[in-house]
PDB file of N, CA, C and O in Angstrom:
ATOM      1  N   MET A 192     163.582 238.963  47.266  1.00 55.00           N
ATOM      2  CA  MET A 192     163.340 237.630  47.608  1.00 55.00           C
ATOM      3  C   MET A 192     161.833 237.231  47.034  1.00 55.00           C
ATOM      4  O   MET A 192     160.996 238.072  46.887  1.00 55.00           O
ATOM      5  N   GLU A 193     161.708 235.951  46.593  1.00 62.00           N
ATOM      6  CA  GLU A 193     160.378 235.492  46.111  1.00 62.00           C
ATOM      7  C   GLU A 193     159.454 235.343  47.182  1.00 62.00           C
ATOM      8  O   GLU A 193     159.745 235.136  48.355  1.00 62.00           O
ATOM      9  N   PRO A 194     158.128 235.689  46.961  1.00 62.00           N
ATOM     10  CA  PRO A 194     157.118 235.489  48.013  1.00 62.00           C
ATOM     11  C   PRO A 194     157.146 234.117  48.314  1.00 62.00           C
ATOM     12  O   PRO A 194     157.285 233.238  47.581  1.00 62.00           O
ATOM     13  N   ARG A 195     156.759 233.728  49.555  1.00 61.00           N
ATOM     14  CA  ARG A 195     156.655 232.397  50.082  1.00 61.00           C
ATOM     15  C   ARG A 195     155.410 232.275  50.850  1.00 61.00           C
ATOM     16  O   ARG A 195     155.043 233.111  51.680  1.00 61.00           O
ATOM     17  N   ILE A 196     154.763 231.079  50.776  1.00 66.00           N
ATOM     18  CA  ILE A 196     153.636 230.750  51.492  1.00 66.00           C
ATOM     19  C   ILE A 196     154.061 230.355  52.985  1.00 66.00           C
ATOM     20  O   ILE A 196     154.940 229.418  52.979  1.00 66.00           O
ATOM     21  N   VAL A 197     153.542 230.903  53.959  1.00 66.00           N
ATOM     22  CA  VAL A 197     153.995 230.456  55.279  1.00 66.00           C
ATOM     23  C   VAL A 197     152.684 229.972  56.021  1.00 66.00           C
ATOM     24  O   VAL A 197     151.780 230.688  56.269  1.00 66.00           O
ATOM     25  N   ASP A 198     152.693 228.604  56.187  1.00 72.00           N
ATOM     26  CA  ASP A 198     151.546 227.904  56.596  1.00 72.00           C
ATOM     27  C   ASP A 198     151.721 227.550  58.172  1.00 72.00           C
ATOM     28  O   ASP A 198     150.760 226.976  58.942  1.00 72.00           O
ATOM     29  N   GLY A 199     152.855 227.852  58.797  1.00 77.00           N
ATOM     30  CA  GLY A 199     153.009 227.527  60.191  1.00 77.00           C
ATOM     31  C   GLY A 199     154.266 228.104  60.729  1.00 77.00           C
ATOM     32  O   GLY A 199     154.985 228.782  60.100  1.00 77.00           O
ATOM     33  N   ARG A 200     154.544 227.709  61.869  1.00 79.00           N
ATOM     34  CA  ARG A 200     155.797 228.313  62.632  1.00 79.00           C
ATOM     35  C   ARG A 200     156.976 227.867  61.965  1.00 79.00           C
ATOM     36  O   ARG A 200     157.945 228.583  61.859  1.00 79.00           O
ATOM     37  N   ASP A 201     157.112 226.561  61.530  1.00 84.00           N
ATOM     38  CA  ASP A 201     158.413 226.088  60.852  1.00 84.00           C
ATOM     39  C   ASP A 201     158.565 226.852  59.539  1.00 84.00           C
ATOM     40  O   ASP A 201     159.750 227.154  59.312  1.00 84.00           O
ATOM     41  N   ASP A 202     157.588 227.103  58.810  1.00 82.00           N
ATOM     42  CA  ASP A 202     157.682 227.810  57.563  1.00 82.00           C
ATOM     43  C   ASP A 202     158.173 229.348  57.814  1.00 82.00           C
ATOM     44  O   ASP A 202     158.944 229.751  57.147  1.00 82.00           O
ATOM     45  N   PHE A 203     157.637 229.837  59.010  1.00 81.00           N
ATOM     46  CA  PHE A 203     157.965 231.336  59.390  1.00 81.00           C
ATOM     47  C   PHE A 203     159.369 231.242  59.748  1.00 81.00           C
ATOM     48  O   PHE A 203     160.099 232.159  59.329  1.00 81.00           O
ATOM     49  N   ALA A 204     159.854 230.330  60.515  1.00 83.00           N
ATOM     50  CA  ALA A 204     161.281 230.277  61.058  1.00 83.00           C
ATOM     51  C   ALA A 204     162.259 230.131  59.843  1.00 83.00           C
ATOM     52  O   ALA A 204     163.168 230.729  59.780  1.00 83.00           O
ATOM     53  N   ARG A 205     161.864 229.278  58.789  1.00 85.00           N
ATOM     54  CA  ARG A 205     162.704 229.112  57.707  1.00 85.00           C
ATOM     55  C   ARG A 205     162.764 230.440  56.904  1.00 85.00           C
ATOM     56  O   ARG A 205     163.852 230.767  56.467  1.00 85.00           O
ATOM     57  N   TRP A 206     161.562 231.200  56.788  1.00 84.00           N
ATOM     58  CA  TRP A 206     161.448 232.382  55.953  1.00 84.00           C
ATOM     59  C   TRP A 206     162.483 233.374  56.667  1.00 84.00           C
ATOM     60  O   TRP A 206     163.408 234.025  56.134  1.00 84.00           O
ATOM     61  N   ALA A 207     162.384 233.507  58.103  1.00 85.00           N
ATOM     62  CA  ALA A 207     163.172 234.515  58.811  1.00 85.00           C
ATOM     63  C   ALA A 207     164.659 234.095  58.773  1.00 85.00           C
ATOM     64  O   ALA A 207     165.403 235.084  58.553  1.00 85.00           O
ATOM     65  N   ILE A 208     165.065 232.938  58.743  1.00 87.00           N
ATOM     66  CA  ILE A 208     166.511 232.498  58.627  1.00 87.00           C
ATOM     67  C   ILE A 208     166.959 232.858  57.282  1.00 87.00           C
ATOM     68  O   ILE A 208     168.035 233.402  57.136  1.00 87.00           O
ATOM     69  N   ASP A 209     166.204 232.554  56.224  1.00 89.00           N
ATOM     70  CA  ASP A 209     166.500 233.027  54.848  1.00 89.00           C
ATOM     71  C   ASP A 209     166.747 234.430  54.672  1.00 89.00           C
ATOM     72  O   ASP A 209     167.608 234.950  54.050  1.00 89.00           O
ATOM     73  N   ARG A 210     165.803 235.260  55.227  1.00 87.00           N
ATOM     74  CA  ARG A 210     165.867 236.607  55.094  1.00 87.00           C
ATOM     75  C   ARG A 210     167.065 237.210  55.801  1.00 87.00           C
ATOM     76  O   ARG A 210     167.660 238.125  55.319  1.00 87.00           O
ATOM     77  N   VAL A 211     167.293 236.797  57.084  1.00 88.00           N
ATOM     78  CA  VAL A 211     168.522 237.214  57.695  1.00 88.00           C
ATOM     79  C   VAL A 211     169.753 236.912  57.030  1.00 88.00           C
ATOM     80  O   VAL A 211     170.654 237.856  56.920  1.00 88.00           O
ATOM     81  N   ASN A 212     169.835 235.763  56.567  1.00 90.00           N
ATOM     82  CA  ASN A 212     171.153 235.403  55.818  1.00 90.00           C
ATOM     83  C   ASN A 212     171.318 236.343  54.570  1.00 90.00           C
ATOM     84  O   ASN A 212     172.288 236.793  54.254  1.00 90.00           O
ATOM     85  N   ALA A 213     170.142 236.711  53.885  1.00 90.00           N
ATOM     86  CA  ALA A 213     170.178 237.657  52.683  1.00 90.00           C
ATOM     87  C   ALA A 213     170.605 238.929  53.156  1.00 90.00           C
ATOM     88  O   ALA A 213     171.431 239.670  52.428  1.00 90.00           O
ATOM     89  N   ILE A 214     170.067 239.536  54.216  1.00 90.00           N
ATOM     90  CA  ILE A 214     170.412 240.779  54.678  1.00 90.00           C
ATOM     91  C   ILE A 214     171.880 240.832  55.184  1.00 90.00           C
ATOM     92  O   ILE A 214     172.544 241.812  54.779  1.00 90.00           O
ATOM     93  N   LEU A 215     172.286 239.836  55.866  1.00 89.00           N
ATOM     94  CA  LEU A 215     173.665 239.833  56.412  1.00 89.00           C
ATOM     95  C   LEU A 215     174.650 239.737  55.266  1.00 89.00           C
ATOM     96  O   LEU A 215     175.812 240.392  55.113  1.00 89.00           O
ATOM     97  N   ALA A 216     174.264 239.024  54.156  1.00 90.00           N
ATOM     98  CA  ALA A 216     175.193 238.795  52.988  1.00 90.00           C
ATOM     99  C   ALA A 216     175.427 240.075  52.294  1.00 90.00           C
ATOM    100  O   ALA A 216     176.445 240.526  51.831  1.00 90.00           O
ATOM    101  N   ASP A 217     174.280 240.854  52.253  1.00 88.00           N
ATOM    102  CA  ASP A 217     174.383 242.169  51.502  1.00 88.00           C
ATOM    103  C   ASP A 217     174.841 243.360  52.363  1.00 88.00           C
ATOM    104  O   ASP A 217     176.033 243.747  52.256  1.00 88.00           O
ATOM    105  N   GLN A 218     173.915 243.758  53.179  1.00 90.00           N
ATOM    106  CA  GLN A 218     174.269 244.916  54.093  1.00 90.00           C
ATOM    107  C   GLN A 218     175.288 244.788  55.053  1.00 90.00           C
ATOM    108  O   GLN A 218     176.020 245.548  55.395  1.00 90.00           O
ATOM    109  N   GLY A 219     175.364 243.550  55.675  1.00 88.00           N
ATOM    110  CA  GLY A 219     176.323 243.251  56.755  1.00 88.00           C
ATOM    111  C   GLY A 219     177.718 243.298  56.199  1.00 88.00           C
ATOM    112  O   GLY A 219     178.582 243.847  56.876  1.00 88.00           O
ATOM    113  N   SER A 220     178.008 242.633  55.016  1.00 90.00           N
ATOM    114  CA  SER A 220     179.249 242.702  54.400  1.00 90.00           C
ATOM    115  C   SER A 220     179.659 244.144  54.024  1.00 90.00           C
ATOM    116  O   SER A 220     180.951 244.417  54.218  1.00 90.00           O
ATOM    117  N   ASP A 221     178.733 244.877  53.556  1.00 90.00           N
ATOM    118  CA  ASP A 221     179.014 246.230  53.181  1.00 90.00           C
ATOM    119  C   ASP A 221     179.459 247.018  54.436  1.00 90.00           C
ATOM    120  O   ASP A 221     180.406 247.874  54.310  1.00 90.00           O
ATOM    121  N   LEU A 222     178.800 246.958  55.547  1.00 92.00           N
ATOM    122  CA  LEU A 222     179.045 247.566  56.822  1.00 92.00           C
ATOM    123  C   LEU A 222     180.497 247.014  57.276  1.00 92.00           C
ATOM    124  O   LEU A 222     181.230 247.926  57.760  1.00 92.00           O
ATOM    125  N   ALA A 223     180.767 245.913  57.356  1.00 93.00           N
ATOM    126  CA  ALA A 223     181.942 245.403  57.716  1.00 93.00           C
ATOM    127  C   ALA A 223     183.257 245.906  56.873  1.00 93.00           C
ATOM    128  O   ALA A 223     184.229 246.334  57.410  1.00 93.00           O
ATOM    129  N   THR A 224     182.962 246.067  55.629  1.00 93.00           N
ATOM    130  CA  THR A 224     183.975 246.591  54.749  1.00 93.00           C
ATOM    131  C   THR A 224     184.154 248.114  55.073  1.00 93.00           C
ATOM    132  O   THR A 224     185.368 248.603  55.085  1.00 93.00           O
ATOM    133  N   ALA A 225     183.189 248.809  55.307  1.00 93.00           N
ATOM    134  CA  ALA A 225     183.202 250.265  55.724  1.00 93.00           C
ATOM    135  C   ALA A 225     183.913 250.405  56.885  1.00 93.00           C
ATOM    136  O   ALA A 225     184.824 251.327  57.054  1.00 93.00           O
ATOM    137  N   ALA A 226     183.724 249.578  57.894  1.00 94.00           N
ATOM    138  CA  ALA A 226     184.405 249.610  59.148  1.00 94.00           C
ATOM    139  C   ALA A 226     185.841 249.355  59.001  1.00 94.00           C
ATOM    140  O   ALA A 226     186.673 250.016  59.726  1.00 94.00           O
ATOM    141  N   ARG A 227     186.173 248.361  58.285  1.00 95.00           N
ATOM    142  CA  ARG A 227     187.567 248.049  58.032  1.00 95.00           C
ATOM    143  C   ARG A 227     188.332 249.180  57.460  1.00 95.00           C
ATOM    144  O   ARG A 227     189.353 249.514  57.660  1.00 95.00           O
ATOM    145  N   ASN A 228     187.605 249.862  56.357  1.00 94.00           N
ATOM    146  CA  ASN A 228     188.165 250.991  55.813  1.00 94.00           C
ATOM    147  C   ASN A 228     188.315 252.291  56.627  1.00 94.00           C
ATOM    148  O   ASN A 228     189.045 253.159  56.344  1.00 94.00           O
ATOM    149  N   GLY A 229     187.544 252.284  57.784  1.00 91.00           N
ATOM    150  CA  GLY A 229     187.436 253.415  58.644  1.00 91.00           C
ATOM    151  C   GLY A 229     186.844 254.714  58.137  1.00 91.00           C
ATOM    152  O   GLY A 229     187.033 255.792  58.708  1.00 91.00           O
ATOM    153  N   ASP A 230     186.030 254.682  57.122  1.00 89.00           N
ATOM    154  CA  ASP A 230     185.414 255.780  56.531  1.00 89.00           C
ATOM    155  C   ASP A 230     184.088 256.018  57.257  1.00 89.00           C
ATOM    156  O   ASP A 230     183.090 255.297  57.020  1.00 89.00           O
ATOM    157  N   GLU A 231     184.072 257.070  58.089  1.00 94.00           N
ATOM    158  CA  GLU A 231     182.912 257.228  58.889  1.00 94.00           C
ATOM    159  C   GLU A 231     181.692 257.568  58.166  1.00 94.00           C
ATOM    160  O   GLU A 231     180.461 257.205  58.600  1.00 94.00           O
ATOM    161  N   ALA A 232     181.749 258.375  57.022  1.00 94.00           N
ATOM    162  CA  ALA A 232     180.640 258.619  56.200  1.00 94.00           C
ATOM    163  C   ALA A 232     180.002 257.343  55.600  1.00 94.00           C
ATOM    164  O   ALA A 232     178.790 256.996  55.595  1.00 94.00           O
ATOM    165  N   GLN A 233     180.937 256.330  55.139  1.00 94.00           N
ATOM    166  CA  GLN A 233     180.487 255.106  54.541  1.00 94.00           C
ATOM    167  C   GLN A 233     179.893 254.223  55.663  1.00 94.00           C
ATOM    168  O   GLN A 233     178.935 253.633  55.375  1.00 94.00           O
ATOM    169  N   ILE A 234     180.509 254.262  56.828  1.00 94.00           N
ATOM    170  CA  ILE A 234     180.013 253.511  57.868  1.00 94.00           C
ATOM    171  C   ILE A 234     178.548 253.961  58.242  1.00 94.00           C
ATOM    172  O   ILE A 234     177.513 253.096  58.340  1.00 94.00           O
ATOM    173  N   GLY A 235     178.307 255.203  58.327  1.00 95.00           N
ATOM    174  CA  GLY A 235     176.925 255.767  58.600  1.00 95.00           C
ATOM    175  C   GLY A 235     175.930 255.327  57.453  1.00 95.00           C
ATOM    176  O   GLY A 235     174.792 254.949  57.786  1.00 95.00           O
ATOM    177  N   GLU A 236     176.400 255.461  56.248  1.00 94.00           N
ATOM    178  CA  GLU A 236     175.573 255.118  55.082  1.00 94.00           C
ATOM    179  C   GLU A 236     175.192 253.625  55.102  1.00 94.00           C
ATOM    180  O   GLU A 236     174.003 253.234  54.865  1.00 94.00           O
ATOM    181  N   THR A 237     176.211 252.774  55.292  1.00 94.00           N
ATOM    182  CA  THR A 237     175.856 251.319  55.219  1.00 94.00           C
ATOM    183  C   THR A 237     175.184 250.881  56.533  1.00 94.00           C
ATOM    184  O   THR A 237     174.283 250.011  56.394  1.00 94.00           O
ATOM    185  N   ALA A 238     175.435 251.511  57.635  1.00 93.00           N
ATOM    186  CA  ALA A 238     174.629 251.171  58.838  1.00 93.00           C
ATOM    187  C   ALA A 238     173.136 251.457  58.704  1.00 93.00           C
ATOM    188  O   ALA A 238     172.150 250.746  59.072  1.00 93.00           O
ATOM    189  N   ARG A 239     172.865 252.609  58.055  1.00 94.00           N
ATOM    190  CA  ARG A 239     171.367 253.111  57.621  1.00 94.00           C
ATOM    191  C   ARG A 239     170.858 252.114  56.712  1.00 94.00           C
ATOM    192  O   ARG A 239     169.665 251.728  56.817  1.00 94.00           O
ATOM    193  N   ALA A 240     171.584 251.589  55.676  1.00 93.00           N
ATOM    194  CA  ALA A 240     171.101 250.673  54.663  1.00 93.00           C
ATOM    195  C   ALA A 240     170.697 249.318  55.500  1.00 93.00           C
ATOM    196  O   ALA A 240     169.703 248.654  55.119  1.00 93.00           O
ATOM    197  N   LEU A 241     171.582 248.884  56.325  1.00 92.00           N
ATOM    198  CA  LEU A 241     171.325 247.753  57.265  1.00 92.00           C
ATOM    199  C   LEU A 241     170.109 247.859  57.961  1.00 92.00           C
ATOM    200  O   LEU A 241     169.167 246.997  57.993  1.00 92.00           O
ATOM    201  N   GLY A 242     169.848 248.959  58.614  1.00 91.00           N
ATOM    202  CA  GLY A 242     168.648 249.334  59.433  1.00 91.00           C
ATOM    203  C   GLY A 242     167.421 249.268  58.584  1.00 91.00           C
ATOM    204  O   GLY A 242     166.367 248.694  58.927  1.00 91.00           O
ATOM    205  N   GLN A 243     167.621 249.848  57.377  1.00 93.00           N
ATOM    206  CA  GLN A 243     166.431 249.832  56.475  1.00 93.00           C
ATOM    207  C   GLN A 243     166.016 248.553  55.935  1.00 93.00           C
ATOM    208  O   GLN A 243     164.784 248.132  55.862  1.00 93.00           O
ATOM    209  N   ALA A 244     167.053 247.753  55.749  1.00 91.00           N
ATOM    210  CA  ALA A 244     166.708 246.276  55.263  1.00 91.00           C
ATOM    211  C   ALA A 244     165.990 245.522  56.405  1.00 91.00           C
ATOM    212  O   ALA A 244     165.112 244.714  56.183  1.00 91.00           O
ATOM    213  N   ILE A 245     166.477 245.767  57.649  1.00 90.00           N
ATOM    214  CA  ILE A 245     165.586 245.138  58.815  1.00 90.00           C
ATOM    215  C   ILE A 245     164.271 245.587  58.786  1.00 90.00           C
ATOM    216  O   ILE A 245     163.328 244.797  59.090  1.00 90.00           O
ATOM    217  N   VAL A 246     164.094 247.022  58.807  1.00 91.00           N
ATOM    218  CA  VAL A 246     162.757 247.454  58.836  1.00 91.00           C
ATOM    219  C   VAL A 246     161.850 246.861  57.638  1.00 91.00           C
ATOM    220  O   VAL A 246     160.751 246.484  57.771  1.00 91.00           O
ATOM    221  N   ASP A 247     162.458 246.775  56.475  1.00 89.00           N
ATOM    222  CA  ASP A 247     161.777 246.320  55.244  1.00 89.00           C
ATOM    223  C   ASP A 247     161.400 244.816  55.581  1.00 89.00           C
ATOM    224  O   ASP A 247     160.197 244.421  55.247  1.00 89.00           O
ATOM    225  N   ALA A 248     162.168 244.033  56.201  1.00 87.00           N
ATOM    226  CA  ALA A 248     161.882 242.509  56.319  1.00 87.00           C
ATOM    227  C   ALA A 248     160.813 242.585  57.463  1.00 87.00           C
ATOM    228  O   ALA A 248     159.915 241.679  57.321  1.00 87.00           O
ATOM    229  N   LEU A 249     160.794 243.392  58.473  1.00 85.00           N
ATOM    230  CA  LEU A 249     159.663 243.336  59.458  1.00 85.00           C
ATOM    231  C   LEU A 249     158.400 243.735  58.797  1.00 85.00           C
ATOM    232  O   LEU A 249     157.314 243.187  59.217  1.00 85.00           O
ATOM    233  N   LEU A 250     158.447 244.730  57.944  1.00 87.00           N
ATOM    234  CA  LEU A 250     157.107 245.212  57.350  1.00 87.00           C
ATOM    235  C   LEU A 250     156.650 244.089  56.338  1.00 87.00           C
ATOM    236  O   LEU A 250     155.436 243.836  56.241  1.00 87.00           O
ATOM    237  N   GLU A 251     157.647 243.367  55.849  1.00 82.00           N
ATOM    238  CA  GLU A 251     157.170 242.276  54.777  1.00 82.00           C
ATOM    239  C   GLU A 251     156.656 241.121  55.676  1.00 82.00           C
ATOM    240  O   GLU A 251     155.351 240.672  55.210  1.00 82.00           O
ATOM    241  N   ALA A 252     157.049 240.858  56.877  1.00 80.00           N
ATOM    242  CA  ALA A 252     156.535 239.923  57.689  1.00 80.00           C
ATOM    243  C   ALA A 252     155.084 240.316  58.215  1.00 80.00           C
ATOM    244  O   ALA A 252     154.137 239.550  58.178  1.00 80.00           O
ATOM    245  N   TYR A 253     154.989 241.570  58.494  1.00 76.00           N
ATOM    246  CA  TYR A 253     153.675 242.163  59.044  1.00 76.00           C
ATOM    247  C   TYR A 253     152.652 242.065  57.895  1.00 76.00           C
ATOM    248  O   TYR A 253     151.541 241.672  58.136  1.00 76.00           O
ATOM    249  N   ASP A 254     153.137 242.635  56.676  1.00 73.00           N
ATOM    250  CA  ASP A 254     152.205 242.566  55.611  1.00 73.00           C
ATOM    251  C   ASP A 254     151.687 241.188  55.291  1.00 73.00           C
ATOM    252  O   ASP A 254     150.427 240.990  54.918  1.00 73.00           O
ATOM    253  N   GLY A 255     152.556 240.131  55.474  1.00 68.00           N
ATOM    254  CA  GLY A 255     152.011 238.864  55.212  1.00 68.00           C
ATOM    255  C   GLY A 255     151.147 238.381  56.244  1.00 68.00           C
ATOM    256  O   GLY A 255     150.195 237.604  56.036  1.00 68.00           O
ATOM    257  N   LEU A 256     151.364 238.756  57.578  1.00 64.00           N
ATOM    258  CA  LEU A 256     150.316 238.354  58.527  1.00 64.00           C
ATOM    259  C   LEU A 256     149.058 239.166  58.494  1.00 64.00           C
ATOM    260  O   LEU A 256     148.013 238.702  58.719  1.00 64.00           O
ATOM    261  N   ALA A 257     149.121 240.522  58.045  1.00 60.00           N
ATOM    262  CA  ALA A 257     147.892 241.325  57.967  1.00 60.00           C
ATOM    263  C   ALA A 257     147.107 240.874  56.908  1.00 60.00           C
ATOM    264  O   ALA A 257     145.903 240.956  56.932  1.00 60.00           O
ATOM    265  N   GLY A 258     147.663 240.179  55.813  1.00 55.00           N
ATOM    266  CA  GLY A 258     146.840 239.723  54.689  1.00 55.00           C
ATOM    267  C   GLY A 258     145.971 238.520  55.117  1.00 55.00           C
ATOM    268  O   GLY A 258     145.066 238.185  54.397  1.00 55.00           O
ATOM    269  N   ASP A 259     146.262 237.958  56.191  1.00 53.00           N
ATOM    270  CA  ASP A 259     145.499 236.705  56.565  1.00 53.00           C
ATOM    271  C   ASP A 259     144.161 237.198  57.284  1.00 53.00           C
ATOM    272  O   ASP A 259     143.383 236.291  57.557  1.00 53.00           O
ATOM    273  N   GLU A 260     144.021 238.392  57.624  1.00 50.00           N
ATOM    274  CA  GLU A 260     142.864 238.862  58.356  1.00 50.00           C
ATOM    275  C   GLU A 260     141.654 238.784  57.539  1.00 50.00           C
ATOM    276  O   GLU A 260     141.493 239.118  56.384  1.00 50.00           O
TER     277      GLU A 260
END
């Protein structure tokens, strides 16, 4: 995703919604496909990728906030 200037609560909410949509479009659909196929190894791998995407988004938000200090 492109860097975005967050000047307030509304900007942050819009960033969060856009970020969640991107994560769900990528990793969420991969996880759903793995679950539909019933492949336990693929389910585990895609679940880890989804978790990592969430962690990355949280760190991205934290880095943006920490940069303001």
